[in-house]
PDB file of C-alpha atoms and ligand atoms in Angstrom:
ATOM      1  CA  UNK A   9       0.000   0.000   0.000  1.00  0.00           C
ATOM      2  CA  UNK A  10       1.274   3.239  -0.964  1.00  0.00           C
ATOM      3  CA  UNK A  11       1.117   6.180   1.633  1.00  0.00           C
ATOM      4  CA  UNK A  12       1.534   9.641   0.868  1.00  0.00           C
ATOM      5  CA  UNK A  13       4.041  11.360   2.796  1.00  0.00           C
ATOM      6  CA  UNK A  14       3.410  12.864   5.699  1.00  0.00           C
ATOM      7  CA  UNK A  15       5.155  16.613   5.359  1.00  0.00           C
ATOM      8  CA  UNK A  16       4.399  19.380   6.793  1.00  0.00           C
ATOM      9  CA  UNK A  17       6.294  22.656   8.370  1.00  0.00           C
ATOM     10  CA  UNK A  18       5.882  26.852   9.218  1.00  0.00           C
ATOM     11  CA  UNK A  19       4.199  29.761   7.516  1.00  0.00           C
ATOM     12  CA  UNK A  20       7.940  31.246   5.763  1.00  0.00           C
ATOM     13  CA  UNK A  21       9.001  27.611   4.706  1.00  0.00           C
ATOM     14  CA  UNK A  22      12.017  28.033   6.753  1.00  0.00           C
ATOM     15  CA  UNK A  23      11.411  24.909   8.774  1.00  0.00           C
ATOM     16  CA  UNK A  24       9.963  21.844   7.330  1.00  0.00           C
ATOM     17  CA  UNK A  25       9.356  18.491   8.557  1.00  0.00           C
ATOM     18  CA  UNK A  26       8.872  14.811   7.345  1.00  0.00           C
ATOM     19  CA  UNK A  27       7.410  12.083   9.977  1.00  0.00           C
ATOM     20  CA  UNK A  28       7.148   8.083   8.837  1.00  0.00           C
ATOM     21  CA  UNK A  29       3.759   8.020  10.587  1.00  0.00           C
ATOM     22  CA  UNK A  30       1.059   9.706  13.104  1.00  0.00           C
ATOM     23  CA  UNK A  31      -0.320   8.671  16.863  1.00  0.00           C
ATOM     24  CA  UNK A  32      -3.023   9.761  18.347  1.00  0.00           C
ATOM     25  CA  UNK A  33      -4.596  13.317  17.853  1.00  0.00           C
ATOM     26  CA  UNK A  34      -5.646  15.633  20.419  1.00  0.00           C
ATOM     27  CA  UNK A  35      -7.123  19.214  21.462  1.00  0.00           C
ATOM     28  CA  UNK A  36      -5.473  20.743  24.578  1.00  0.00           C
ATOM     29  CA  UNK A  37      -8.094  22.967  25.945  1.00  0.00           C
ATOM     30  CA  UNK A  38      -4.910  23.507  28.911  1.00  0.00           C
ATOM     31  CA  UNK A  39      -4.286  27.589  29.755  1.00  0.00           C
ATOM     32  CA  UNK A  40      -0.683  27.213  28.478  1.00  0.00           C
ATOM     33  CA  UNK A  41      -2.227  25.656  25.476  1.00  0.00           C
ATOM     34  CA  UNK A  42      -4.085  28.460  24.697  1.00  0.00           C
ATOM     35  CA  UNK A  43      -1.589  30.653  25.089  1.00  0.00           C
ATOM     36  CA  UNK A  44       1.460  28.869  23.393  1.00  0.00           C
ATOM     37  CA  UNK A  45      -0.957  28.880  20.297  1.00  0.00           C
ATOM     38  CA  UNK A  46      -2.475  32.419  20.272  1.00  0.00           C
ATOM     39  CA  UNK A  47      -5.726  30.193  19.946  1.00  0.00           C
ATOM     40  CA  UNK A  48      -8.653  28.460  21.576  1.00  0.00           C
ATOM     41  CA  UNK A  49      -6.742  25.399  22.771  1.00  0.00           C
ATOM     42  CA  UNK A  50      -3.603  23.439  21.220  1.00  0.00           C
ATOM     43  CA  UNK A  51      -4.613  20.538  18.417  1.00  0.00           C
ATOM     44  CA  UNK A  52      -1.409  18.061  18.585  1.00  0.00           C
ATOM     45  CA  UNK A  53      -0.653  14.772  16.734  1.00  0.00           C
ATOM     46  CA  UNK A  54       1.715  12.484  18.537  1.00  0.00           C
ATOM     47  CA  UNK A  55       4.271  11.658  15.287  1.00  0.00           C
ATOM     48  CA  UNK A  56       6.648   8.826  14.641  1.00  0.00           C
ATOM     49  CA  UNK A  57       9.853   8.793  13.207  1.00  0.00           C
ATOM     50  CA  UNK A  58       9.611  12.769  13.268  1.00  0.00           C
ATOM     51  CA  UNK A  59      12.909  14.628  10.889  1.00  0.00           C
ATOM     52  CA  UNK A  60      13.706  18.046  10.040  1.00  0.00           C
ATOM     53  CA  UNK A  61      14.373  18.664   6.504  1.00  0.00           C
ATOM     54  CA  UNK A  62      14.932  22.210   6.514  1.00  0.00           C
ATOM     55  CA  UNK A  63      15.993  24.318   9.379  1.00  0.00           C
ATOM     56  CA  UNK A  64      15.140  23.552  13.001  1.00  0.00           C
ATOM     57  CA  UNK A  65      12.473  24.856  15.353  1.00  0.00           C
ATOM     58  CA  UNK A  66      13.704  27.184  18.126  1.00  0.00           C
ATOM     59  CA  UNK A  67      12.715  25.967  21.499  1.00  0.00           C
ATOM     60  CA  UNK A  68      10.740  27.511  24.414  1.00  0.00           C
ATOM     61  CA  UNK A  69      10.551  25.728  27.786  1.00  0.00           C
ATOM     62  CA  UNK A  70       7.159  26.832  28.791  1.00  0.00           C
ATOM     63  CA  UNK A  71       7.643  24.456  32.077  1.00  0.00           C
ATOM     64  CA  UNK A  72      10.015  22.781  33.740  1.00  0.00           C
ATOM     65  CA  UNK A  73       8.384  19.544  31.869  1.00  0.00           C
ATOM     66  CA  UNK A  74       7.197  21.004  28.368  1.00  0.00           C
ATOM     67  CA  UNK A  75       9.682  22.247  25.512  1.00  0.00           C
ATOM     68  CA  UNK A  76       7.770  24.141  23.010  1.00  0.00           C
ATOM     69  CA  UNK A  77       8.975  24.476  19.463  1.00  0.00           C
ATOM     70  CA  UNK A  78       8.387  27.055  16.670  1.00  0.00           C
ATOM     71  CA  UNK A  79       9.932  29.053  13.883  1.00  0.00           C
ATOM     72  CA  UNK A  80      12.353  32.120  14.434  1.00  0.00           C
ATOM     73  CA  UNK A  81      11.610  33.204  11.335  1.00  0.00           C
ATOM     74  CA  UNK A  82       7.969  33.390  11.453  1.00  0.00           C
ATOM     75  CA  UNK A  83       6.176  32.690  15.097  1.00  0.00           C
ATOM     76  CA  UNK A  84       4.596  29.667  13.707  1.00  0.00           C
ATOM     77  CA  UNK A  85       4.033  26.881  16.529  1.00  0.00           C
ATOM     78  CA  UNK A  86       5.428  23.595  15.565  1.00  0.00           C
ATOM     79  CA  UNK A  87       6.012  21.446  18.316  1.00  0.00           C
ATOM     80  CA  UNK A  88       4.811  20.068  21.727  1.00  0.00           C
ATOM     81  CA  UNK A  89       8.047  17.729  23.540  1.00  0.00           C
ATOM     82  CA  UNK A  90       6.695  16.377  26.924  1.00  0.00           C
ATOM     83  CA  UNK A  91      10.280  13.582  26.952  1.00  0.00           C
ATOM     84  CA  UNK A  92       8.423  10.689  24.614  1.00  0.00           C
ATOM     85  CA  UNK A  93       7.707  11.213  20.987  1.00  0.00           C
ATOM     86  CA  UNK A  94       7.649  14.965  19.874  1.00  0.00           C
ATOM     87  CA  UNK A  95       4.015  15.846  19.327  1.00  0.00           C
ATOM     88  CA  UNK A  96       3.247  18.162  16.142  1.00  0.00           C
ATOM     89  CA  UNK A  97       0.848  21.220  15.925  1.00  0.00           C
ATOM     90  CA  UNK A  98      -1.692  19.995  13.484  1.00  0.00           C
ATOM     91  CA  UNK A  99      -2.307  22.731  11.116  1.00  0.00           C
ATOM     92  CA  UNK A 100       1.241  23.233  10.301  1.00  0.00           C
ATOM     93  CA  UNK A 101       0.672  19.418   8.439  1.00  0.00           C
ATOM     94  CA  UNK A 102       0.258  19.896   4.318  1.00  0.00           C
ATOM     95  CA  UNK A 103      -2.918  17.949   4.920  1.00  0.00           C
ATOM     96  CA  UNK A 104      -4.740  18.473   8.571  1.00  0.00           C
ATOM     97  CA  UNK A 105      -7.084  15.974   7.382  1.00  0.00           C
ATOM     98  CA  UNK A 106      -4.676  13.080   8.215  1.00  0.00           C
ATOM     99  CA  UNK A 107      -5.059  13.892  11.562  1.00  0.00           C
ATOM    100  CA  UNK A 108      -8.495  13.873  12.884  1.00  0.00           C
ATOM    101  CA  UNK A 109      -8.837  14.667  16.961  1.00  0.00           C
ATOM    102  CA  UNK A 110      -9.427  12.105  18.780  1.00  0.00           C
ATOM    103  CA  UNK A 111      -9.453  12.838  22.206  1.00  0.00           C
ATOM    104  CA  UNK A 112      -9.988  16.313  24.284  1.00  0.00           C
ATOM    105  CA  UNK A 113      -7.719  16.954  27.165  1.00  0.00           C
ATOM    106  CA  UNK A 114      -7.671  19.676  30.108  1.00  0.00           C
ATOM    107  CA  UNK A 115     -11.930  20.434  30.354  1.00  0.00           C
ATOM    108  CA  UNK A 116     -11.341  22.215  33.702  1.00  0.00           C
ATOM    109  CA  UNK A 117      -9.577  25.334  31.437  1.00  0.00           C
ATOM    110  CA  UNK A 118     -11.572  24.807  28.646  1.00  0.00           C
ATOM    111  CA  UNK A 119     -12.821  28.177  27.592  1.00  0.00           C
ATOM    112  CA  UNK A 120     -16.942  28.365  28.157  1.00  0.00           C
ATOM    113  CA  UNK A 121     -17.627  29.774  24.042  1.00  0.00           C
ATOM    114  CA  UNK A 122     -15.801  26.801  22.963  1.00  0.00           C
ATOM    115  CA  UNK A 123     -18.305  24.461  22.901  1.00  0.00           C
ATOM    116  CA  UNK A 124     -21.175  26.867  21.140  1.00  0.00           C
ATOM    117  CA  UNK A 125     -18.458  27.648  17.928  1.00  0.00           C
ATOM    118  CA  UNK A 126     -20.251  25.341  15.723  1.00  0.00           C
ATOM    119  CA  UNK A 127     -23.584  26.933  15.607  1.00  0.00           C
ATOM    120  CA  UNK A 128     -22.254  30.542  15.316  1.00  0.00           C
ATOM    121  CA  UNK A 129     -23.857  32.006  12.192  1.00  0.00           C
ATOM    122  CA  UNK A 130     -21.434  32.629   8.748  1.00  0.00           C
ATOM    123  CA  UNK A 131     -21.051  35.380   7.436  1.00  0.00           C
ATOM    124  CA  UNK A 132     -21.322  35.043   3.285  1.00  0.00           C
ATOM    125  CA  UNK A 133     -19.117  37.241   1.453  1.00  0.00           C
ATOM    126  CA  UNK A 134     -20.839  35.923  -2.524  1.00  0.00           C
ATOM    127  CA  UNK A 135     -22.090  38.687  -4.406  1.00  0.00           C
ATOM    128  CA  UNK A 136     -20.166  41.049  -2.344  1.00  0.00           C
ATOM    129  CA  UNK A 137     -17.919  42.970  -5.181  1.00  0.00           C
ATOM    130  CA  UNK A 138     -15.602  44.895  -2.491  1.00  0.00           C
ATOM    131  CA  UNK A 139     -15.239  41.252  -0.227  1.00  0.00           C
ATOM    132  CA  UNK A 140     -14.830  39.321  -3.396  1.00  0.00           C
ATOM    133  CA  UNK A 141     -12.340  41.764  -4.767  1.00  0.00           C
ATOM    134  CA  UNK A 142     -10.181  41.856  -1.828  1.00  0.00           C
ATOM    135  CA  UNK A 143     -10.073  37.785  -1.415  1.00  0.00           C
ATOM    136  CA  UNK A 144      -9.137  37.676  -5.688  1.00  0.00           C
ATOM    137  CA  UNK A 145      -6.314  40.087  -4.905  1.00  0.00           C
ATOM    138  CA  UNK A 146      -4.494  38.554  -2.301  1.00  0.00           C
ATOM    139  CA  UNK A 147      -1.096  36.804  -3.031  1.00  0.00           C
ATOM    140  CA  UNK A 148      -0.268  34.352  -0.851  1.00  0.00           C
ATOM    141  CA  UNK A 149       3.660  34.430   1.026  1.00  0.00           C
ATOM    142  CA  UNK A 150       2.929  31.131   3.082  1.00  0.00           C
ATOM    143  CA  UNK A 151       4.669  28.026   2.038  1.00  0.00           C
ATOM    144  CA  UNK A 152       2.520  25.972   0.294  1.00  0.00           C
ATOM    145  CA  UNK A 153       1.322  22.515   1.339  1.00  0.00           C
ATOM    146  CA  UNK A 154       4.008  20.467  -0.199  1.00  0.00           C
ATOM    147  CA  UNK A 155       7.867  20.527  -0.410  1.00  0.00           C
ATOM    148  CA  UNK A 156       9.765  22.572  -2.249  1.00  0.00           C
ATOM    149  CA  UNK A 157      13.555  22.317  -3.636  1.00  0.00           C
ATOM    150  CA  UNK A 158      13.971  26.200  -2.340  1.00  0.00           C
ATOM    151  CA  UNK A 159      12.152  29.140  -0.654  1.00  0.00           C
ATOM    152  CA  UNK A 160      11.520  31.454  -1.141  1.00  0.00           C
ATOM    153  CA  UNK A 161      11.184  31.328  -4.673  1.00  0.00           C
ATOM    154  CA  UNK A 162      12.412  34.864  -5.147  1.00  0.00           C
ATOM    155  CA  UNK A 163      13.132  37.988  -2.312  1.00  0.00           C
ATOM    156  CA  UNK A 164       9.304  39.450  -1.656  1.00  0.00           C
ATOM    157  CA  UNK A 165      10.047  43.005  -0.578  1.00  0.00           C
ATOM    158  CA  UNK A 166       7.357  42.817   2.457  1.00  0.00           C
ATOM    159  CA  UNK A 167       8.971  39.895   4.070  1.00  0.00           C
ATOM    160  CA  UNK A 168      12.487  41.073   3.960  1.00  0.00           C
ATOM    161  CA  UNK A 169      14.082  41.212   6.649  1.00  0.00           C
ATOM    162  CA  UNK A 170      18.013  42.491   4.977  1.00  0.00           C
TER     163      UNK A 170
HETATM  164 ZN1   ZN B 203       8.778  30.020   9.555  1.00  0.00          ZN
HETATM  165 ZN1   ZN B 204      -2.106  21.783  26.910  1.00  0.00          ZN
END
């Protein structure tokens, strides 16, 4: 059976990472969670066989237990190291899909409006000539969701940081 690779890495492209295969998934609804992620709570995928091919995460000891890793470069959290197998920030994968949450950890910090996201209404943007125009003329700098031989492609003047 053929699998497809399981790649994945940062927003800038400066750190990029191959794993043979993924453990369990999980949300982290714990307060450092939340705030080592700028987000709700902390979606993680327990990898196996986890290598860097480009660059290296930087590394943030958030406790005396926990070293958190993400990009210089770009802020981007990558990684969750407990001492066992490095656990990997899920939507930093080229496909999220592969990993599916499982399990939900920490409820006693889980933030109350967590649990009532799913039935907020959407807001629709079609037919909307100034929303549409604005999403048509955006130009992505992210690395895209599958390696590349270089990046970035060429020097965007926004991004550089000379
Ligand atoms: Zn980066
Ligand atoms: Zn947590």
């Amino acid at each position: 059976m053929t699998q497809t690779a399981i790649t994945g890495g940062c927003q800038c492209g400066a750190v990029r990472y191959r794993a043979e295969t993924l453990g369990r998934a999980t949300i982290c609804h714990c307060r450092m969670c939340q705030k080592a992620f700028g987000g709700f709570f902390g979606p993680l995928v327990t990898t196996h066989g986890l290598v860097w091919t480009r660059g290296a995460p930087a590394v943030f000891a958030s406790s005396n237990k926990i070293r958190r890793g993400f990009c210089e470069k770009c802020g981007t959290p990558l990684t969750y190291d407990w001492g066992g197998e490095v656990e990997i920030a899920i939507g930093t994968l080229d496909d999220p899909e592969l990993a599916p949450p499982a399990l939900q950890l920490r409820p006693t910090d889980k933030l109350s409006f967590v649990e009532r996201l799913h039935v907020l209404p959407w807001r629709d943007d079609t037919g909307d000539p100034e929303m549409e125009a604005f999403a048509t003329g955006i130009i992505s700098y992210q690395h895209p969701d599958h390696d590349t031989e270089t990046w970035p492609p060429q020097a965007s003047p926004e991004n550089d940081n000379a």
